[in-house]
Amino acid sequence: VPSTLRDVARVAGVSPSTVSRALANPDMVRTATRELVQRAADRLGYQPNRAARGLITGRTGNIGVIVPDLANPFFPHVLKGIQARARDAEYAVFLADSDEDPAAEVDLVRALSKQVDGLILCSPRMRDHDIADVASETVTVLVNRRVGRTPAITTDYADGMRQALAHLEALGHRHIAWVGGPRMSWSNRERVRGLRTSSAAADLVCTEMGHFPPTFAGGVAAADLVVASEATAVIAYNDLVALGILSRLTARGISVPERLSIVGIDDIPMSEMSHPALTTVGLPKEAAGRAAFDLMHSLLSQPDALNAARRELPVQLIVRGSTGVARPPPSH
Amino acid sequence: VPSTLRDVARVAGVSPSTVSRALANPDMVRTATRELVQRAADRLGYQPNRAARGLITGRTGNIGVIVPDLANPFFPHVLKGIQARARDAEYAVFLADSDEDPAAEVDLVRALSKQVDGLILCSPRMRDHDIADVASETVTVLVNRRVGRTPAITTDYADGMRQALAHLEALGHRHIAWVGGPRMSWSNRERVRGLRTSSAAADLVCTEMGHFPPTFAGGVAAADLVVASEATAVIAYNDLVALGILSRLTARGISVPERLSIVGIDDIPMSEMSHPALTTVGLPKEAAGRAAFDLMHSLLSQPDALNAARRELPVQLIVRGSTGVARPPPSH
DNA sequence: ATGAAAGCGCTAACAA
DNA sequence: TTGTTAGCGCTTTCAT
């Protein structure tokens, strides 16, 4: 049977409120009293009941995190970043996995929102409208998405595309294929936007290959189209897709990177382990998680911290397996 | 401002207790009353405050899950299994990541245990003693570990080793290397146990290569020793290690599987994507998660369900990239 | 079948 | 600085 605050009070010979103060606002009680209480609490192994506290303060000390798919290697890293910060701040983390289902996501939000101080939505699949609804009722931080003025942590995809293109151009590539991700995805739209801007500026020919599932299988399916396009390099929506392309090319006996260079996006652990290792646009996954929690935390303490309500994190191209140009660039 | 049970009562024109009953024990009120209440609740968008409920019932409707490292691709799958079942049962899931630190794990357990009905510890790194402590105070389910009579979901590693060895033997291998995992790991001990039993029975020579970190880098480090051992096949502690070995061998120009066959354990997604794809002992990851939650759930509803307090799940060897024998087996 | 009242463990006015 | 009181939102006796 866990002991309560009243037990501590009795043992220490003070009133319950004194115990409450001694533990929560140590400088509102005399030092002697504080120590007396502390000793009693220790002796009883007292642990405050957070639910009871939350009932009255209106704050639970919990945050909720919703991800579309834990099996996608991107999210566990973000989650680790959130966890690390939450632990330091003594917040507990509710986690829910929506299984890529927008409707389930909405349900989970509803279920969780009552038990948390705030919600972090990672790459949410919900419609803008639903997100705006949520954000109007609960403190909300978005990761990898922007909706209106909702606080958000995003990643500078446009710069990532620029870096990737600059890298390929420096290696002599002039014709580059793009294997796109899901049509509805915010990330995909942003990446395409960056791609178009930078390729236009750099005078590169860029063939966009439409929409594929953001998975290994998606990459396998796209690979043959890429080959047919006669591009000398390909940038994939993410590393999983890139690895799918690599796998299919290897199976077809098309050597990578000699014949075709591949660049992914995300820098998931797998990318380093493939052969050849994958050049990829590294996203700050844990950092994004940390930033998301920090933003949430500041929103929670000063509800008008709207000035700091957005952050865009930098990305860094990671050059691995050679991505040298295959054939000499066509002379102009 | 969320509406409370009293609001519903006022709108419906009944007492708070009636509302409580109508919602929680529908057959304790007249049908007409129940519908009246239901309508009022719907109209107000009423959502019961679970903390307040928990305060009085002593049950929170939450469970806690602790994993050593989310970045290890094994755990997200287990977690998905737990999540799926928890969602159906309307439980919310607290998640904590201990960063492979036994001490942190103990702290997290303490912090969480007050806010949950039960705890699921995945591959816990704590000492037996600490686990026993936890289990004596909180309903606890272990995954991938056994400690005393604590309820646990385990995996039949011994049979996995048997299957792997039988497979290799059938392909003509007679000398097999084993690259072991962390010394303190329960899983490693179990795997070694299975290995010894089955290799003795099958009359195979088995060289054990000591303890390596259960990571890609660990496999890279072990690879050269494996080659030097002159074994024709190697079984690695897990897929990450196996992929590390594969990577190093490929880099050295040693062809896999012609010269050396590799078998991993876990069946993480990466294993399918490597070249050659990895033969591996597939563990029921999501199923383990589901089983863990189900066990927890039954313990929570009938505290004396100790008869069902253990389950060992079957494993299945997944044969992929050929693992044919290299040289003809030495004639006896 | 329903209502009134008490109280879960805690904190926050308000007094002293 | 400390104690007293009230009450957060809900469930559950105990009456009716």
XYZ file of C-alpha atoms (C1' of nucleotides) in Angstrom:
696
model
C 0.000 0.000 0.000
C 1.600 3.244 -1.080
C 1.702 5.955 1.524
C -0.062 9.243 0.998
C 0.734 12.805 1.749
C -1.318 12.586 4.924
C 0.802 9.707 6.113
C 3.875 11.812 5.672
C 2.197 14.681 7.478
C 1.318 12.479 10.410
C 4.807 11.033 10.691
C 6.410 14.451 10.406
C 3.907 15.952 12.818
C 2.831 18.734 10.475
C -0.219 19.487 8.389
C -0.790 18.087 4.911
C -0.426 21.466 3.288
C 2.981 21.906 4.826
C 4.069 18.646 3.334
C 2.703 19.685 -0.019
C 4.619 22.932 0.146
C 7.810 21.410 1.456
C 7.875 19.079 -1.527
C 6.633 21.351 -4.303
C 7.781 24.816 -3.201
C 10.700 24.163 -0.855
C 11.320 27.858 -0.213
C 7.910 28.446 1.268
C 8.765 26.539 4.438
C 11.454 26.848 7.082
C 14.562 24.826 6.443
C 14.066 22.794 9.574
C 10.529 21.928 8.604
C 11.567 21.023 5.109
C 14.131 18.584 6.381
C 11.709 17.096 8.834
C 9.220 16.485 6.067
C 11.841 15.216 3.703
C 13.000 12.658 6.194
C 9.512 11.433 6.820
C 8.834 11.196 3.102
C 12.002 9.244 2.512
C 11.288 6.911 5.342
C 7.864 6.079 3.981
C 9.089 5.928 0.409
C 6.449 8.472 -0.424
C 5.683 9.072 -4.092
C 3.118 11.772 -4.870
C 0.090 10.635 -6.799
C 0.324 12.544 -10.043
C -3.262 11.917 -11.015
C -4.522 13.572 -7.865
C -2.183 16.470 -8.362
C -3.274 16.840 -11.948
C -6.878 16.865 -10.937
C -6.378 20.091 -9.078
C -3.563 21.810 -10.942
C -4.985 20.948 -14.304
C -1.573 19.734 -15.405
C -0.757 16.110 -15.764
C 2.965 16.171 -16.374
C 2.363 13.986 -19.398
C 2.736 14.632 -23.073
C 1.370 12.590 -25.927
C 3.236 11.639 -29.072
C 1.570 10.255 -32.152
C 3.507 8.682 -34.981
C 2.193 7.166 -38.203
C 4.283 4.017 -38.078
C 6.845 2.919 -35.563
C 8.188 0.378 -37.996
C 9.384 3.208 -40.189
C 12.944 3.631 -38.959
C 12.664 7.383 -39.070
C 10.329 7.753 -36.111
C 12.072 5.844 -33.366
C 14.903 8.345 -33.591
C 12.617 11.313 -33.280
C 11.001 9.579 -30.376
C 14.325 9.062 -28.673
C 14.973 12.778 -28.864
C 11.609 13.532 -27.327
C 12.096 10.906 -24.631
C 15.485 12.191 -23.642
C 14.221 15.688 -23.053
C 11.016 14.540 -21.428
C 12.937 12.476 -18.955
C 15.037 15.467 -17.923
C 11.955 17.606 -17.505
C 10.194 14.829 -15.586
C 7.469 14.433 -18.111
C 6.056 11.054 -18.968
C 5.334 10.230 -22.585
C 2.219 8.624 -23.988
C 2.890 7.026 -27.318
C 0.408 6.058 -29.983
C 0.898 4.573 -33.431
C -1.763 5.436 -35.973
C -0.783 2.776 -38.511
C -0.747 5.401 -41.259
C -4.489 5.804 -40.905
C -5.650 9.435 -40.790
C -8.935 8.511 -39.144
C -7.238 6.478 -36.446
C -4.968 9.410 -35.882
C -7.891 11.668 -35.161
C -9.320 9.135 -32.727
C -6.031 8.747 -30.918
C -5.690 12.463 -30.571
C -9.113 12.669 -29.007
C -8.390 9.847 -26.625
C -5.044 11.215 -25.547
C -5.717 14.907 -25.461
C -7.578 14.703 -22.154
C -4.725 13.049 -20.352
C -1.848 15.206 -21.450
C -0.619 18.751 -21.217
C 0.355 18.767 -24.838
C 0.588 16.731 -27.992
C 3.428 16.210 -30.439
C 2.263 15.042 -33.837
C 5.005 13.522 -35.954
C 4.466 13.715 -39.707
C 0.722 13.654 -39.176
C -1.402 12.198 -41.960
C -4.527 14.091 -40.901
C -6.012 16.800 -43.011
C -5.027 20.383 -42.280
C -8.496 21.034 -41.031
C -8.369 18.326 -38.376
C -4.971 19.458 -37.235
C -6.189 23.005 -36.831
C -9.051 21.657 -34.720
C -6.727 19.775 -32.445
C -4.377 22.702 -32.115
C -7.201 24.966 -31.066
C -8.098 22.717 -28.144
C -4.755 21.337 -27.012
C -1.233 22.646 -26.981
C 0.179 21.053 -30.093
C 3.568 20.823 -31.742
C 3.915 19.515 -35.263
C 6.980 17.734 -36.549
C 7.602 17.702 -40.283
C 4.523 19.590 -41.199
C 3.191 23.110 -41.271
C -0.416 24.019 -40.805
C -1.348 27.659 -40.379
C 0.367 29.127 -37.363
C 0.528 25.905 -35.399
C 3.874 25.562 -33.620
C 6.085 23.302 -35.671
C 9.529 21.823 -36.052
C 10.460 21.342 -39.641
C 13.513 20.442 -41.596
C 15.033 22.448 -44.385
C 14.180 20.051 -47.191
C 14.725 22.701 -49.835
C 18.300 23.119 -48.764
C 18.703 19.372 -48.679
C 17.637 19.144 -52.279
C 19.996 21.953 -53.136
C 22.899 20.151 -51.494
C 22.079 16.903 -53.233
C 21.842 18.544 -56.624
C 25.015 20.530 -56.100
C 26.816 17.346 -55.172
C 25.610 15.506 -58.236
C 26.328 18.425 -60.499
C 29.866 18.658 -59.164
C 30.305 15.014 -60.052
C 29.345 15.778 -63.604
C 25.727 14.712 -63.690
C 23.422 16.730 -65.902
C 20.307 14.576 -66.032
C 18.770 13.545 -62.749
C 15.712 11.473 -61.948
C 13.434 12.081 -58.974
C 11.411 9.242 -57.483
C 8.581 10.908 -55.603
C 6.721 9.813 -52.493
C 3.027 9.837 -51.579
C 0.943 12.422 -53.356
C -0.691 13.742 -50.194
C 2.472 13.997 -48.194
C 3.594 17.407 -47.019
C 7.189 16.221 -47.031
C 6.921 15.139 -50.628
C 5.527 18.466 -51.719
C 8.308 20.325 -49.958
C 10.974 18.128 -51.435
C 9.629 18.541 -54.933
C 9.452 22.270 -54.423
C 13.107 22.380 -53.419
C 14.058 20.127 -56.276
C 12.422 22.338 -58.876
C 13.848 25.528 -57.517
C 17.388 24.241 -57.326
C 17.432 22.287 -60.549
C 16.135 25.276 -62.478
C 18.827 27.468 -60.958
C 21.546 24.955 -61.726
C 20.483 24.244 -65.274
C 20.005 20.542 -64.667
C 17.540 18.330 -66.441
C 15.276 16.726 -63.912
C 12.855 13.902 -64.669
C 10.159 13.460 -62.026
C 8.873 9.915 -61.766
C 5.561 10.449 -60.036
C 4.382 8.884 -56.806
C 5.570 5.701 -55.170
C 4.977 4.192 -51.755
C 7.721 5.399 -49.410
C 8.991 1.889 -48.893
C 11.613 -0.547 -50.090
C 9.048 -2.120 -52.379
C 8.240 1.295 -53.794
C 11.872 1.706 -54.749
C 12.031 -1.703 -56.335
C 9.020 -0.770 -58.428
C 10.506 2.543 -59.489
C 13.954 1.268 -60.409
C 13.262 0.142 -63.938
C 11.633 3.439 -64.813
C 14.684 5.233 -63.555
C 16.934 3.159 -65.749
C 14.736 3.790 -68.754
C 14.854 7.518 -68.156
C 18.538 7.528 -69.005
C 19.287 9.805 -66.098
C 22.781 9.254 -64.693
C 21.696 9.834 -61.127
C 18.551 9.482 -59.082
C 17.322 11.125 -55.922
C 14.721 9.120 -54.037
C 11.951 10.311 -51.750
C 13.663 8.576 -48.870
C 16.317 6.024 -48.021
C 13.950 3.085 -48.039
C 13.018 3.876 -51.620
C 16.655 4.449 -52.491
C 17.582 1.062 -51.078
C 14.797 -0.539 -53.076
C 16.191 1.009 -56.222
C 19.673 -0.134 -55.314
C 18.451 -3.653 -54.704
C 16.666 -3.896 -58.013
C 19.593 -2.470 -59.948
C 21.983 -4.884 -58.306
C 19.655 -7.715 -59.204
C 19.590 -6.552 -62.800
C 23.342 -6.375 -62.873
C 23.430 -2.623 -63.287
C 26.379 -1.414 -61.287
C 25.950 1.331 -58.748
C 27.315 3.946 -58.681
C 29.271 3.473 -61.920
C 26.261 3.326 -64.150
C 23.800 5.164 -61.916
C 24.323 7.186 -58.755
C 21.724 7.024 -56.029
C 20.965 9.601 -53.362
C 18.478 9.021 -50.578
C 16.941 11.201 -47.901
C 16.697 10.535 -44.121
C 19.954 8.816 -43.218
C 18.423 5.806 -41.576
C 20.907 3.324 -40.107
C 20.398 0.933 -42.974
C 21.860 3.411 -45.423
C 25.270 2.999 -43.966
C 25.080 -0.752 -44.136
C 24.154 -1.230 -47.740
C 26.693 -1.999 -50.384
C 27.629 0.426 -51.695
C 26.694 2.605 -48.743
C 24.112 5.179 -49.595
C 24.761 8.858 -50.089
C 21.868 10.586 -48.398
C 20.485 13.844 -47.118
C 20.842 13.458 -43.372
C 17.901 14.767 -41.403
C 18.298 15.780 -37.765
C 15.987 13.161 -36.328
C 16.851 13.142 -32.654
C 17.439 16.867 -32.765
C 13.967 17.317 -34.197
C 12.561 15.308 -31.310
C 14.464 17.369 -28.790
C 13.426 20.601 -30.435
C 9.825 19.489 -30.486
C 9.830 18.760 -26.794
C 11.641 21.969 -25.963
C 9.150 23.968 -27.960
C 6.285 22.210 -26.257
C 7.853 22.831 -22.895
C 8.211 26.533 -23.514
C 4.650 26.760 -24.778
C 3.502 25.053 -21.627
C 5.350 27.375 -19.293
C 4.675 30.630 -21.121
C 1.577 30.177 -23.195
C 2.377 33.259 -25.256
C 5.770 32.049 -26.431
C 4.466 32.229 -29.940
C 7.525 34.050 -31.146
C 9.542 30.868 -30.735
C 6.761 28.771 -32.147
C 8.545 27.634 -35.281
C 11.897 26.193 -35.965
C 13.407 24.931 -39.142
C 16.371 22.634 -38.634
C 19.314 22.389 -41.002
C 20.127 19.254 -42.955
C 23.437 17.859 -44.091
C 24.252 15.810 -47.126
C 26.156 12.696 -46.185
C 28.356 11.439 -48.956
C 29.094 7.742 -48.724
C 29.393 5.075 -51.361
C 30.968 6.889 -54.245
C 28.475 8.658 -56.405
C 30.865 9.522 -59.222
C 29.477 10.216 -62.656
C 29.133 7.331 -65.011
C 29.658 8.581 -68.520
C 31.264 11.866 -69.300
C 28.694 14.658 -69.346
C 27.461 15.385 -72.830
C 29.487 18.257 -74.254
C 27.317 21.282 -74.917
C -13.502 24.168 -21.410
C -14.316 20.461 -21.315
C -17.653 19.576 -19.795
C -17.906 17.450 -16.686
C -20.171 14.742 -15.525
C -22.162 17.305 -13.558
C -22.783 19.290 -16.707
C -24.205 16.211 -18.324
C -26.333 15.561 -15.270
C -27.729 19.057 -15.338
C -28.551 18.939 -19.034
C -30.136 15.510 -18.715
C -31.990 16.543 -15.593
C -30.701 13.660 -13.492
C -28.206 13.273 -10.696
C -24.483 12.843 -11.224
C -24.560 9.297 -9.945
C -27.110 8.365 -12.558
C -24.887 9.698 -15.280
C -21.971 7.766 -13.898
C -24.014 4.586 -13.899
C -25.537 5.152 -17.308
C -22.104 5.433 -18.801
C -20.189 2.803 -16.882
C -22.846 0.210 -16.019
C -25.576 0.717 -18.609
C -27.750 -2.055 -17.219
C -28.128 -0.408 -13.858
C -30.438 2.274 -15.244
C -33.697 2.280 -17.130
C -33.389 2.290 -20.894
C -35.146 5.618 -21.171
C -32.802 7.213 -18.667
C -29.794 5.777 -20.346
C -30.767 7.267 -23.664
C -31.516 10.605 -22.085
C -28.091 10.683 -20.531
C -26.395 9.447 -23.654
C -27.932 12.201 -25.693
C -26.884 14.864 -23.248
C -23.353 13.485 -23.148
C -23.115 13.445 -26.909
C -24.418 16.947 -27.187
C -21.820 18.263 -24.793
C -19.060 16.159 -26.271
C -18.476 14.803 -22.809
C -15.275 12.833 -22.199
C -14.796 11.380 -18.743
C -11.717 12.520 -16.909
C -9.688 9.372 -16.522
C -7.484 10.777 -13.810
C -10.455 11.504 -11.605
C -11.850 8.090 -12.266
C -8.531 6.506 -11.500
C -8.301 8.356 -8.244
C -11.280 6.517 -6.930
C -11.188 3.184 -8.740
C -7.467 2.798 -8.315
C -7.114 1.921 -11.982
C -5.669 4.290 -14.485
C -6.339 2.552 -17.748
C -2.689 3.044 -18.598
C 0.150 0.633 -18.991
C 3.840 1.391 -19.101
C 6.354 -0.074 -21.510
C 10.080 0.172 -21.051
C 12.541 -0.662 -23.806
C 16.329 -0.507 -23.734
C 16.750 1.273 -27.049
C 14.165 2.360 -29.549
C 16.816 2.716 -32.203
C 17.289 -1.031 -32.118
C 14.935 -2.102 -34.884
C 13.708 -5.028 -32.863
C 11.725 -3.036 -30.322
C 9.505 -0.867 -32.470
C 7.859 -4.022 -33.744
C 7.193 -5.362 -30.301
C 5.809 -1.985 -29.405
C 3.494 -2.024 -32.386
C 2.067 -5.292 -31.174
C 1.485 -3.894 -27.719
C -0.026 -0.707 -29.112
C -2.430 -2.534 -31.342
C -3.877 -4.536 -28.482
C -3.841 -1.627 -26.087
C -5.812 0.462 -28.502
C -8.498 -2.217 -28.762
C -8.709 -2.528 -25.011
C -8.777 1.260 -24.610
C -5.562 1.368 -22.694
C -3.104 4.192 -23.177
C 0.584 3.368 -23.336
C 3.386 5.130 -21.546
C 6.682 4.538 -23.236
C 10.149 4.976 -21.827
C 13.556 4.315 -23.334
C 16.288 3.429 -20.876
C 19.182 3.950 -23.282
C 20.577 0.540 -22.352
C 21.293 1.811 -18.851
C 20.191 -0.570 -16.081
C 20.135 2.206 -13.492
C 18.019 4.469 -15.674
C 15.703 1.539 -16.170
C 15.146 1.204 -12.461
C 14.409 4.923 -12.183
C 11.958 4.837 -15.038
C 10.165 1.929 -13.500
C 9.781 3.815 -10.255
C 8.544 6.921 -12.000
C 6.047 5.080 -14.143
C 4.795 2.462 -11.768
C 2.548 4.888 -9.894
C 0.729 6.009 -12.982
C -0.027 2.693 -14.568
C -1.963 -0.465 -13.912
C 0.892 -2.581 -15.140
C 4.326 -2.582 -16.648
C 5.766 -4.419 -19.625
C 9.533 -4.676 -19.543
C 11.088 -5.516 -22.884
C 14.456 -7.264 -22.741
C 15.183 -5.567 -19.437
C 18.817 -4.917 -18.586
C 18.163 -4.743 -14.846
C 19.454 -7.329 -12.475
C 17.176 -10.200 -11.524
C 16.918 -8.787 -8.067
C 15.580 -5.419 -9.187
C 13.104 -7.069 -11.483
C 11.805 -9.209 -8.676
C 11.364 -6.046 -6.609
C 9.354 -4.354 -9.294
C 7.229 -7.398 -9.899
C 6.356 -7.622 -6.235
C 4.920 -4.100 -6.239
C 3.406 -3.732 -9.684
C 1.787 -6.093 -12.124
C 4.667 -6.858 -14.433
C 5.128 -8.751 -17.669
C 8.577 -9.530 -18.978
C 9.399 -9.895 -22.641
C 12.466 -11.883 -23.613
C 13.534 -12.632 -20.119
C 12.686 -14.954 -17.286
C 13.071 -14.109 -13.647
C 11.619 -16.414 -11.044
C 7.902 -16.820 -11.511
C 7.345 -13.378 -12.988
C 4.882 -13.504 -15.872
C 6.829 -13.540 -19.106
C 6.617 -13.865 -22.854
C 9.651 -15.528 -24.284
C 10.743 -16.887 -27.579
C 11.952 -20.375 -28.249
C 15.557 -19.487 -28.960
C 16.710 -23.033 -28.446
C 14.506 -24.225 -31.239
C 15.702 -21.349 -33.393
C 19.276 -22.475 -32.958
C 18.229 -25.996 -33.742
C 16.565 -24.898 -36.976
C 19.546 -22.822 -38.018
C 21.968 -25.646 -37.375
C 19.782 -28.178 -39.125
C 19.598 -25.906 -42.133
C 23.340 -25.445 -42.290
C 24.008 -29.093 -41.761
C 21.651 -29.991 -44.564
C 23.653 -27.701 -46.816
C 26.765 -29.624 -45.974
C 28.366 -27.436 -43.348
C 30.276 -29.192 -40.606
C 32.154 -26.395 -38.927
C 30.156 -23.425 -37.741
C 31.183 -20.238 -35.993
C 29.063 -18.467 -33.418
C 29.470 -14.733 -32.845
C 28.085 -14.097 -29.391
C 26.357 -11.038 -27.957
C 26.696 -9.228 -24.640
C 27.953 -11.330 -21.778
C 25.212 -10.267 -19.379
C 22.370 -10.725 -21.796
C 19.723 -13.303 -21.002
C 19.053 -13.729 -24.708
C 22.687 -14.465 -25.382
C 22.816 -17.099 -22.682
C 19.719 -18.784 -24.019
C 21.004 -18.759 -27.559
C 24.318 -20.238 -26.560
C 22.538 -22.892 -24.578
C 20.471 -23.869 -27.598
C 23.515 -23.810 -29.794
C 25.468 -26.170 -27.594
C 22.646 -28.600 -27.165
C 21.853 -28.839 -30.848
C 25.382 -28.831 -32.174
C 26.360 -31.616 -29.820
C 23.381 -33.643 -30.952
C 24.137 -33.049 -34.611
C 27.824 -33.759 -34.384
C 28.833 -30.357 -35.690
C 31.992 -28.494 -34.767
C 31.094 -25.181 -33.307
C 33.556 -22.379 -32.632
C 32.258 -19.757 -30.224
C 33.746 -16.335 -30.771
C 33.054 -14.687 -27.459
C 31.193 -11.486 -26.835
C 30.599 -8.627 -29.235
C 28.358 -5.582 -29.065
C 25.005 -6.467 -30.632
C 25.486 -3.904 -33.378
C 26.599 -3.544 -36.952
C 30.003 -2.397 -35.719
C 30.204 -5.463 -33.531
C 29.743 -7.638 -36.581
C 32.368 -5.756 -38.534
C 34.768 -6.330 -35.678
C 34.005 -10.030 -35.496
C 34.206 -10.757 -39.211
C 37.932 -11.289 -39.531
C 37.973 -13.692 -36.630
C 35.256 -15.673 -38.281
C 37.243 -15.928 -41.468
C 40.317 -17.012 -39.561
C 38.364 -19.734 -37.795
C 37.925 -21.540 -41.105
C 34.310 -22.245 -40.365
C 32.214 -22.482 -43.506
C 29.206 -20.834 -41.920
C 28.538 -18.390 -39.124
C 25.548 -17.735 -36.927
C 25.464 -14.258 -35.431
C 23.893 -13.073 -32.204
C 21.470 -10.969 -34.220
C 20.865 -9.552 -37.670
C 22.718 -6.348 -37.017
C 25.846 -8.313 -36.203
C 25.260 -10.557 -39.192
C 24.996 -7.544 -41.490
C 28.201 -6.170 -40.044
C 29.951 -9.412 -40.833
C 28.502 -9.415 -44.327
C 29.647 -5.866 -44.893
C 33.193 -6.567 -43.796
C 33.432 -9.720 -45.864
C 32.154 -7.930 -48.926
C 34.713 -5.204 -48.360
C 37.451 -7.814 -48.134
C 36.269 -9.415 -51.333
C 35.204 -12.612 -49.649
C 32.099 -13.766 -51.418
C 28.981 -14.568 -49.460
C 27.522 -17.127 -49.372
C 29.915 -19.033 -51.650
C 32.854 -18.817 -49.338
C 30.996 -18.294 -46.080
C 27.315 -18.610 -45.219
C 25.794 -16.196 -42.736
C 22.744 -16.690 -40.556
C 21.289 -13.948 -38.367
C 18.622 -13.842 -35.695
C 15.650 -11.445 -35.412
C 14.493 -10.867 -38.976
C 14.663 -7.114 -38.908
C 13.536 -5.392 -42.113
C 17.092 -4.658 -43.122
C 17.844 -8.340 -43.475
C 15.653 -8.610 -46.479
C 17.258 -5.660 -48.157
C 20.878 -6.635 -47.953
C 22.696 -8.233 -50.801
C 22.639 -11.117 -50.577
C 19.534 -11.107 -48.426
C 20.112 -12.590 -45.020
C 18.965 -15.976 -43.859
C 17.745 -15.454 -40.339
C 15.846 -16.917 -37.434
C 12.619 -14.946 -37.517
C 11.303 -13.944 -34.117
C 7.634 -13.174 -33.587
C 8.093 -9.541 -32.678
C 4.620 -8.110 -33.036
C 3.136 -11.322 -31.775
C 5.306 -11.061 -28.683
C 3.990 -7.561 -28.124
C 0.425 -8.713 -28.524
C 0.961 -11.661 -26.239
C 2.556 -9.437 -23.628
C -0.381 -7.103 -23.599
C -2.887 -9.925 -23.550
C -1.117 -11.520 -20.632
C -1.036 -8.222 -18.797
C -4.683 -7.705 -19.521
C -5.645 -11.063 -18.121
C -3.529 -10.512 -15.038
C -5.267 -7.209 -14.513
C -8.740 -8.619 -14.755
C -8.167 -11.826 -12.803
C -5.217 -11.269 -10.528
C -4.818 -14.984 -9.944
C -4.410 -15.896 -13.605
C -1.021 -17.259 -12.756
C -1.646 -20.423 -14.678
C -1.410 -18.491 -17.923
C 1.485 -16.439 -16.683
C 4.083 -17.713 -19.128
C 4.171 -18.176 -22.811
C 6.942 -19.261 -25.087
C 6.435 -18.309 -28.708
C 7.689 -20.357 -31.641
C 10.299 -19.091 -34.065
C 10.780 -19.788 -37.737
C 13.945 -19.908 -39.768
C 13.687 -17.703 -42.829
C 15.887 -18.862 -45.636
C 16.825 -16.094 -48.034
C 20.027 -15.340 -49.874
C 21.371 -18.751 -50.674
C 23.379 -20.235 -47.894
C 24.754 -23.160 -49.872
C 27.909 -24.832 -48.701
C 31.181 -23.543 -50.010
C 33.590 -26.396 -50.264
C 32.535 -29.999 -50.183
C 32.267 -31.251 -46.631
C 35.403 -33.042 -45.504
C 34.917 -36.748 -46.014
C 34.977 -38.624 -42.711
C -34.028 2.684 -10.400
C -32.415 6.937 -8.635
C -30.465 10.574 -5.432
C -27.601 12.311 -1.522
C -23.376 12.260 0.532
C -18.785 10.926 1.282
C -14.243 10.751 -0.221
C -10.082 9.135 -3.534
C -4.962 12.275 -2.841
C -3.740 16.396 -3.599
C -3.236 21.815 -3.835
C -4.648 26.591 -3.234
C -6.983 30.198 -1.228
C -7.631 32.097 3.125
C -6.759 32.660 8.070
C -4.067 32.683 11.888
C 5.624 30.313 8.255
C 1.928 27.130 9.140
C -2.869 25.155 9.619
C -7.767 25.034 8.120
C -10.967 24.573 4.624
C -12.756 23.677 0.291
C -12.916 21.249 -3.805
C -10.734 19.279 -8.550
C -14.188 15.119 -11.332
C -15.450 11.041 -10.499
C -17.488 6.554 -8.238
C -19.765 4.226 -4.695
C -22.005 3.070 -0.543
C -26.308 3.885 1.567
C -30.873 5.532 1.588
C -35.012 6.276 -0.655
